[in-house]
């Protein structure tokens, strides 16, 4: 599998063998962003932005993101997964994190473009760098709750 910086949803779906719902435009070029981005109930934050509150644990076990991807989170009802995919040998993931807020699912470091994919949301690209993948939360009246996608 070879990914380029001008991936379309169709080409990425073919390379990863993942699925997307029919309402998504297959010929759309997937944007590649070096900053903050959200996808449903997840938010991807460049690590330097929140390095004071989130970091890998000293004994963190890092694993290479395979061509088939790493499932980061499955939807609230157990349905559609958020999956991180990247060119083999370019991206590493750990769920072994210390997070003072308790929202981090993990951290990934990528030397190439990595893609966050979801059947309902399509895909978005992350430029080379280090990122924290967190759950999103929202205010519900007087309390905060985790967003359920």
JSON list of C-alpha atoms in Angstrom, two decimals:
[
{"chain": "A", "resi": 1, "resn": "UNK", "atom": "CA", "xyz": [0.00, 0.00, 0.00]},
{"chain": "A", "resi": 2, "resn": "UNK", "atom": "CA", "xyz": [1.36, 3.39, -0.98]},
{"chain": "A", "resi": 3, "resn": "UNK", "atom": "CA", "xyz": [-0.40, 6.52, 0.20]},
{"chain": "A", "resi": 4, "resn": "UNK", "atom": "CA", "xyz": [0.15, 9.93, -1.29]},
{"chain": "A", "resi": 5, "resn": "UNK", "atom": "CA", "xyz": [-0.67, 13.37, 0.03]},
{"chain": "A", "resi": 6, "resn": "UNK", "atom": "CA", "xyz": [-3.50, 13.71, -2.53]},
{"chain": "A", "resi": 7, "resn": "UNK", "atom": "CA", "xyz": [-5.57, 10.70, -1.52]},
{"chain": "A", "resi": 8, "resn": "UNK", "atom": "CA", "xyz": [-9.23, 10.55, -2.41]},
{"chain": "A", "resi": 9, "resn": "UNK", "atom": "CA", "xyz": [-11.70, 8.72, -0.23]},
{"chain": "A", "resi": 10, "resn": "UNK", "atom": "CA", "xyz": [-12.07, 6.08, -2.96]},
{"chain": "A", "resi": 11, "resn": "UNK", "atom": "CA", "xyz": [-8.33, 5.41, -3.22]},
{"chain": "A", "resi": 12, "resn": "UNK", "atom": "CA", "xyz": [-7.91, 5.24, 0.55]},
{"chain": "A", "resi": 13, "resn": "UNK", "atom": "CA", "xyz": [-10.87, 2.86, 0.93]},
{"chain": "A", "resi": 14, "resn": "UNK", "atom": "CA", "xyz": [-9.37, 0.58, -1.71]},
{"chain": "A", "resi": 15, "resn": "UNK", "atom": "CA", "xyz": [-5.93, 0.59, -0.09]},
{"chain": "A", "resi": 16, "resn": "UNK", "atom": "CA", "xyz": [-7.20, -0.07, 3.42]},
{"chain": "A", "resi": 17, "resn": "UNK", "atom": "CA", "xyz": [-10.19, -2.31, 2.68]},
{"chain": "A", "resi": 18, "resn": "UNK", "atom": "CA", "xyz": [-12.24, -0.19, 5.11]},
{"chain": "A", "resi": 19, "resn": "UNK", "atom": "CA", "xyz": [-15.80, 0.96, 4.42]},
{"chain": "A", "resi": 20, "resn": "UNK", "atom": "CA", "xyz": [-17.64, 4.26, 4.14]},
{"chain": "A", "resi": 21, "resn": "UNK", "atom": "CA", "xyz": [-21.33, 4.97, 3.84]},
{"chain": "A", "resi": 22, "resn": "UNK", "atom": "CA", "xyz": [-22.81, 5.64, 0.40]},
{"chain": "A", "resi": 23, "resn": "UNK", "atom": "CA", "xyz": [-23.61, 9.32, 1.04]},
{"chain": "A", "resi": 24, "resn": "UNK", "atom": "CA", "xyz": [-19.91, 10.25, 1.11]},
{"chain": "A", "resi": 25, "resn": "UNK", "atom": "CA", "xyz": [-18.31, 11.59, -2.07]},
{"chain": "A", "resi": 26, "resn": "UNK", "atom": "CA", "xyz": [-15.68, 9.05, -3.13]},
{"chain": "A", "resi": 27, "resn": "UNK", "atom": "CA", "xyz": [-13.80, 11.44, -5.44]},
{"chain": "A", "resi": 28, "resn": "UNK", "atom": "CA", "xyz": [-13.26, 14.04, -2.71]},
{"chain": "A", "resi": 29, "resn": "UNK", "atom": "CA", "xyz": [-9.61, 14.72, -1.92]},
{"chain": "A", "resi": 30, "resn": "UNK", "atom": "CA", "xyz": [-8.93, 14.11, 1.76]},
{"chain": "A", "resi": 31, "resn": "UNK", "atom": "CA", "xyz": [-7.62, 17.23, 3.50]},
{"chain": "A", "resi": 32, "resn": "UNK", "atom": "CA", "xyz": [-4.30, 16.95, 5.34]},
{"chain": "A", "resi": 33, "resn": "UNK", "atom": "CA", "xyz": [-4.06, 19.18, 8.41]},
{"chain": "A", "resi": 34, "resn": "UNK", "atom": "CA", "xyz": [-1.20, 19.86, 10.83]},
{"chain": "A", "resi": 35, "resn": "UNK", "atom": "CA", "xyz": [-3.49, 21.33, 13.47]},
{"chain": "A", "resi": 36, "resn": "UNK", "atom": "CA", "xyz": [-6.54, 20.53, 15.53]},
{"chain": "A", "resi": 37, "resn": "UNK", "atom": "CA", "xyz": [-9.26, 18.44, 13.88]},
{"chain": "A", "resi": 38, "resn": "UNK", "atom": "CA", "xyz": [-12.42, 16.68, 14.99]},
{"chain": "A", "resi": 39, "resn": "UNK", "atom": "CA", "xyz": [-14.26, 13.65, 13.70]},
{"chain": "A", "resi": 40, "resn": "UNK", "atom": "CA", "xyz": [-17.53, 12.78, 15.42]},
{"chain": "A", "resi": 41, "resn": "UNK", "atom": "CA", "xyz": [-16.79, 11.99, 19.06]},
{"chain": "A", "resi": 42, "resn": "UNK", "atom": "CA", "xyz": [-12.98, 12.25, 18.64]},
{"chain": "A", "resi": 43, "resn": "UNK", "atom": "CA", "xyz": [-10.67, 15.21, 18.51]},
{"chain": "A", "resi": 44, "resn": "UNK", "atom": "CA", "xyz": [-7.07, 15.10, 17.31]},
{"chain": "A", "resi": 45, "resn": "UNK", "atom": "CA", "xyz": [-4.79, 17.63, 19.00]},
{"chain": "A", "resi": 46, "resn": "UNK", "atom": "CA", "xyz": [-1.14, 18.27, 18.13]},
{"chain": "A", "resi": 47, "resn": "UNK", "atom": "CA", "xyz": [0.82, 16.97, 21.14]},
{"chain": "A", "resi": 48, "resn": "UNK", "atom": "CA", "xyz": [2.79, 20.22, 21.68]},
{"chain": "A", "resi": 49, "resn": "UNK", "atom": "CA", "xyz": [-0.51, 22.07, 22.30]},
{"chain": "A", "resi": 50, "resn": "UNK", "atom": "CA", "xyz": [-1.35, 19.93, 25.35]},
{"chain": "A", "resi": 51, "resn": "UNK", "atom": "CA", "xyz": [2.02, 18.42, 26.30]},
{"chain": "A", "resi": 52, "resn": "UNK", "atom": "CA", "xyz": [1.66, 19.87, 29.82]},
{"chain": "A", "resi": 53, "resn": "UNK", "atom": "CA", "xyz": [-1.34, 17.63, 30.52]},
{"chain": "A", "resi": 54, "resn": "UNK", "atom": "CA", "xyz": [-0.85, 14.59, 28.23]},
{"chain": "A", "resi": 55, "resn": "UNK", "atom": "CA", "xyz": [2.26, 12.51, 27.61]},
{"chain": "A", "resi": 56, "resn": "UNK", "atom": "CA", "xyz": [3.21, 8.91, 26.95]},
{"chain": "A", "resi": 57, "resn": "UNK", "atom": "CA", "xyz": [3.95, 6.94, 30.09]},
{"chain": "A", "resi": 58, "resn": "UNK", "atom": "CA", "xyz": [7.60, 6.02, 30.66]},
{"chain": "A", "resi": 59, "resn": "UNK", "atom": "CA", "xyz": [6.83, 2.35, 30.07]},
{"chain": "A", "resi": 60, "resn": "UNK", "atom": "CA", "xyz": [4.61, 3.04, 27.04]},
{"chain": "A", "resi": 61, "resn": "UNK", "atom": "CA", "xyz": [4.37, 0.24, 24.53]},
{"chain": "A", "resi": 62, "resn": "UNK", "atom": "CA", "xyz": [4.48, 1.72, 21.04]},
{"chain": "A", "resi": 63, "resn": "UNK", "atom": "CA", "xyz": [3.22, -0.30, 18.10]},
{"chain": "A", "resi": 64, "resn": "UNK", "atom": "CA", "xyz": [3.47, 0.34, 14.42]},
{"chain": "A", "resi": 65, "resn": "UNK", "atom": "CA", "xyz": [0.21, 1.27, 12.74]},
{"chain": "A", "resi": 66, "resn": "UNK", "atom": "CA", "xyz": [-0.30, -1.54, 10.21]},
{"chain": "A", "resi": 67, "resn": "UNK", "atom": "CA", "xyz": [-1.76, -1.15, 6.72]},
{"chain": "A", "resi": 68, "resn": "UNK", "atom": "CA", "xyz": [-5.06, -2.47, 8.09]},
{"chain": "A", "resi": 69, "resn": "UNK", "atom": "CA", "xyz": [-5.08, 0.31, 10.69]},
{"chain": "A", "resi": 70, "resn": "UNK", "atom": "CA", "xyz": [-5.60, 0.59, 14.43]},
{"chain": "A", "resi": 71, "resn": "UNK", "atom": "CA", "xyz": [-9.15, 0.88, 15.75]},
{"chain": "A", "resi": 72, "resn": "UNK", "atom": "CA", "xyz": [-9.15, 3.84, 18.13]},
{"chain": "A", "resi": 73, "resn": "UNK", "atom": "CA", "xyz": [-12.77, 3.93, 19.24]},
{"chain": "A", "resi": 74, "resn": "UNK", "atom": "CA", "xyz": [-16.03, 2.25, 18.29]},
{"chain": "A", "resi": 75, "resn": "UNK", "atom": "CA", "xyz": [-19.22, 4.30, 18.25]},
{"chain": "A", "resi": 76, "resn": "UNK", "atom": "CA", "xyz": [-21.34, 4.49, 21.38]},
{"chain": "A", "resi": 77, "resn": "UNK", "atom": "CA", "xyz": [-23.77, 1.78, 20.26]},
{"chain": "A", "resi": 78, "resn": "UNK", "atom": "CA", "xyz": [-20.91, -0.55, 19.29]},
{"chain": "A", "resi": 79, "resn": "UNK", "atom": "CA", "xyz": [-21.21, 0.30, 15.62]},
{"chain": "A", "resi": 80, "resn": "UNK", "atom": "CA", "xyz": [-18.80, 2.21, 13.42]},
{"chain": "A", "resi": 81, "resn": "UNK", "atom": "CA", "xyz": [-15.13, 2.44, 14.37]},
{"chain": "A", "resi": 82, "resn": "UNK", "atom": "CA", "xyz": [-12.68, 5.32, 14.12]},
{"chain": "A", "resi": 83, "resn": "UNK", "atom": "CA", "xyz": [-9.56, 3.82, 12.55]},
{"chain": "A", "resi": 84, "resn": "UNK", "atom": "CA", "xyz": [-6.05, 5.27, 12.21]},
{"chain": "A", "resi": 85, "resn": "UNK", "atom": "CA", "xyz": [-4.24, 4.19, 9.02]},
{"chain": "A", "resi": 86, "resn": "UNK", "atom": "CA", "xyz": [-0.83, 5.06, 7.61]},
{"chain": "A", "resi": 87, "resn": "UNK", "atom": "CA", "xyz": [1.84, 3.87, 5.24]},
{"chain": "A", "resi": 88, "resn": "UNK", "atom": "CA", "xyz": [3.72, 0.97, 6.90]},
{"chain": "A", "resi": 89, "resn": "UNK", "atom": "CA", "xyz": [6.80, 2.08, 8.82]},
{"chain": "A", "resi": 90, "resn": "UNK", "atom": "CA", "xyz": [5.67, 5.72, 9.15]},
{"chain": "A", "resi": 91, "resn": "UNK", "atom": "CA", "xyz": [3.31, 5.82, 12.12]},
{"chain": "A", "resi": 92, "resn": "UNK", "atom": "CA", "xyz": [3.47, 4.56, 15.72]},
{"chain": "A", "resi": 93, "resn": "UNK", "atom": "CA", "xyz": [0.62, 4.41, 18.28]},
{"chain": "A", "resi": 94, "resn": "UNK", "atom": "CA", "xyz": [0.40, 3.99, 22.05]},
{"chain": "A", "resi": 95, "resn": "UNK", "atom": "CA", "xyz": [-2.60, 3.92, 24.35]},
{"chain": "A", "resi": 96, "resn": "UNK", "atom": "CA", "xyz": [-0.22, 4.04, 27.35]},
{"chain": "A", "resi": 97, "resn": "UNK", "atom": "CA", "xyz": [-0.70, 7.70, 28.23]},
{"chain": "A", "resi": 98, "resn": "UNK", "atom": "CA", "xyz": [-0.87, 9.90, 31.27]},
{"chain": "A", "resi": 99, "resn": "UNK", "atom": "CA", "xyz": [-3.68, 12.46, 30.92]},
{"chain": "A", "resi": 100, "resn": "UNK", "atom": "CA", "xyz": [-4.66, 14.82, 33.73]},
{"chain": "A", "resi": 101, "resn": "UNK", "atom": "CA", "xyz": [-8.13, 15.30, 32.18]},
{"chain": "A", "resi": 102, "resn": "UNK", "atom": "CA", "xyz": [-8.76, 11.62, 31.41]},
{"chain": "A", "resi": 103, "resn": "UNK", "atom": "CA", "xyz": [-9.96, 12.08, 27.82]},
{"chain": "A", "resi": 104, "resn": "UNK", "atom": "CA", "xyz": [-6.93, 10.79, 25.88]},
{"chain": "A", "resi": 105, "resn": "UNK", "atom": "CA", "xyz": [-7.25, 7.48, 24.06]},
{"chain": "A", "resi": 106, "resn": "UNK", "atom": "CA", "xyz": [-3.64, 7.58, 22.97]},
{"chain": "A", "resi": 107, "resn": "UNK", "atom": "CA", "xyz": [-0.84, 9.30, 21.10]},
{"chain": "A", "resi": 108, "resn": "UNK", "atom": "CA", "xyz": [0.49, 8.72, 17.60]},
{"chain": "A", "resi": 109, "resn": "UNK", "atom": "CA", "xyz": [3.67, 9.91, 15.96]},
{"chain": "A", "resi": 110, "resn": "UNK", "atom": "CA", "xyz": [3.88, 9.93, 12.19]},
{"chain": "A", "resi": 111, "resn": "UNK", "atom": "CA", "xyz": [6.65, 10.75, 9.73]},
{"chain": "A", "resi": 112, "resn": "UNK", "atom": "CA", "xyz": [4.21, 10.63, 6.80]},
{"chain": "A", "resi": 113, "resn": "UNK", "atom": "CA", "xyz": [0.54, 11.45, 6.38]},
{"chain": "A", "resi": 114, "resn": "UNK", "atom": "CA", "xyz": [-1.72, 9.41, 8.69]},
{"chain": "A", "resi": 115, "resn": "UNK", "atom": "CA", "xyz": [-5.46, 9.18, 8.12]},
{"chain": "A", "resi": 116, "resn": "UNK", "atom": "CA", "xyz": [-8.32, 8.98, 10.58]},
{"chain": "A", "resi": 117, "resn": "UNK", "atom": "CA", "xyz": [-11.19, 7.07, 8.95]},
{"chain": "A", "resi": 118, "resn": "UNK", "atom": "CA", "xyz": [-14.83, 6.51, 9.92]},
{"chain": "A", "resi": 119, "resn": "UNK", "atom": "CA", "xyz": [-17.65, 5.00, 7.84]},
{"chain": "A", "resi": 120, "resn": "UNK", "atom": "CA", "xyz": [-20.01, 7.95, 8.48]},
{"chain": "A", "resi": 121, "resn": "UNK", "atom": "CA", "xyz": [-17.47, 10.80, 8.45]},
{"chain": "A", "resi": 122, "resn": "UNK", "atom": "CA", "xyz": [-15.09, 9.68, 5.71]},
{"chain": "A", "resi": 123, "resn": "UNK", "atom": "CA", "xyz": [-11.45, 10.52, 6.35]},
{"chain": "A", "resi": 124, "resn": "UNK", "atom": "CA", "xyz": [-9.15, 13.34, 7.37]},
{"chain": "A", "resi": 125, "resn": "UNK", "atom": "CA", "xyz": [-5.37, 13.46, 7.10]},
{"chain": "A", "resi": 126, "resn": "UNK", "atom": "CA", "xyz": [-2.80, 14.36, 9.74]},
{"chain": "A", "resi": 127, "resn": "UNK", "atom": "CA", "xyz": [0.46, 15.88, 8.53]},
{"chain": "A", "resi": 128, "resn": "UNK", "atom": "CA", "xyz": [3.72, 14.48, 9.94]},
{"chain": "A", "resi": 129, "resn": "UNK", "atom": "CA", "xyz": [4.00, 15.15, 13.67]},
{"chain": "A", "resi": 130, "resn": "UNK", "atom": "CA", "xyz": [2.84, 13.96, 17.09]},
{"chain": "A", "resi": 131, "resn": "UNK", "atom": "CA", "xyz": [-0.84, 13.97, 18.03]},
{"chain": "A", "resi": 132, "resn": "UNK", "atom": "CA", "xyz": [-3.12, 13.13, 20.94]},
{"chain": "A", "resi": 133, "resn": "UNK", "atom": "CA", "xyz": [-6.41, 11.41, 20.14]},
{"chain": "A", "resi": 134, "resn": "UNK", "atom": "CA", "xyz": [-9.04, 12.38, 22.71]},
{"chain": "A", "resi": 135, "resn": "UNK", "atom": "CA", "xyz": [-12.72, 11.92, 23.33]},
{"chain": "A", "resi": 136, "resn": "UNK", "atom": "CA", "xyz": [-14.72, 15.10, 22.85]},
{"chain": "A", "resi": 137, "resn": "UNK", "atom": "CA", "xyz": [-16.95, 16.39, 25.59]},
{"chain": "A", "resi": 138, "resn": "UNK", "atom": "CA", "xyz": [-19.81, 18.85, 25.68]},
{"chain": "A", "resi": 139, "resn": "UNK", "atom": "CA", "xyz": [-21.80, 20.77, 28.23]},
{"chain": "A", "resi": 140, "resn": "UNK", "atom": "CA", "xyz": [-25.19, 19.27, 29.05]},
{"chain": "A", "resi": 141, "resn": "UNK", "atom": "CA", "xyz": [-26.94, 21.78, 31.28]},
{"chain": "A", "resi": 142, "resn": "UNK", "atom": "CA", "xyz": [-24.68, 22.26, 34.28]},
{"chain": "A", "resi": 143, "resn": "UNK", "atom": "CA", "xyz": [-22.46, 19.23, 33.67]},
{"chain": "A", "resi": 144, "resn": "UNK", "atom": "CA", "xyz": [-19.95, 17.99, 31.13]},
{"chain": "A", "resi": 145, "resn": "UNK", "atom": "CA", "xyz": [-20.44, 14.72, 29.26]},
{"chain": "A", "resi": 146, "resn": "UNK", "atom": "CA", "xyz": [-18.48, 12.75, 26.69]},
{"chain": "A", "resi": 147, "resn": "UNK", "atom": "CA", "xyz": [-19.82, 13.12, 23.15]},
{"chain": "A", "resi": 148, "resn": "UNK", "atom": "CA", "xyz": [-21.46, 9.91, 21.91]},
{"chain": "A", "resi": 149, "resn": "UNK", "atom": "CA", "xyz": [-21.26, 9.57, 18.12]}
]
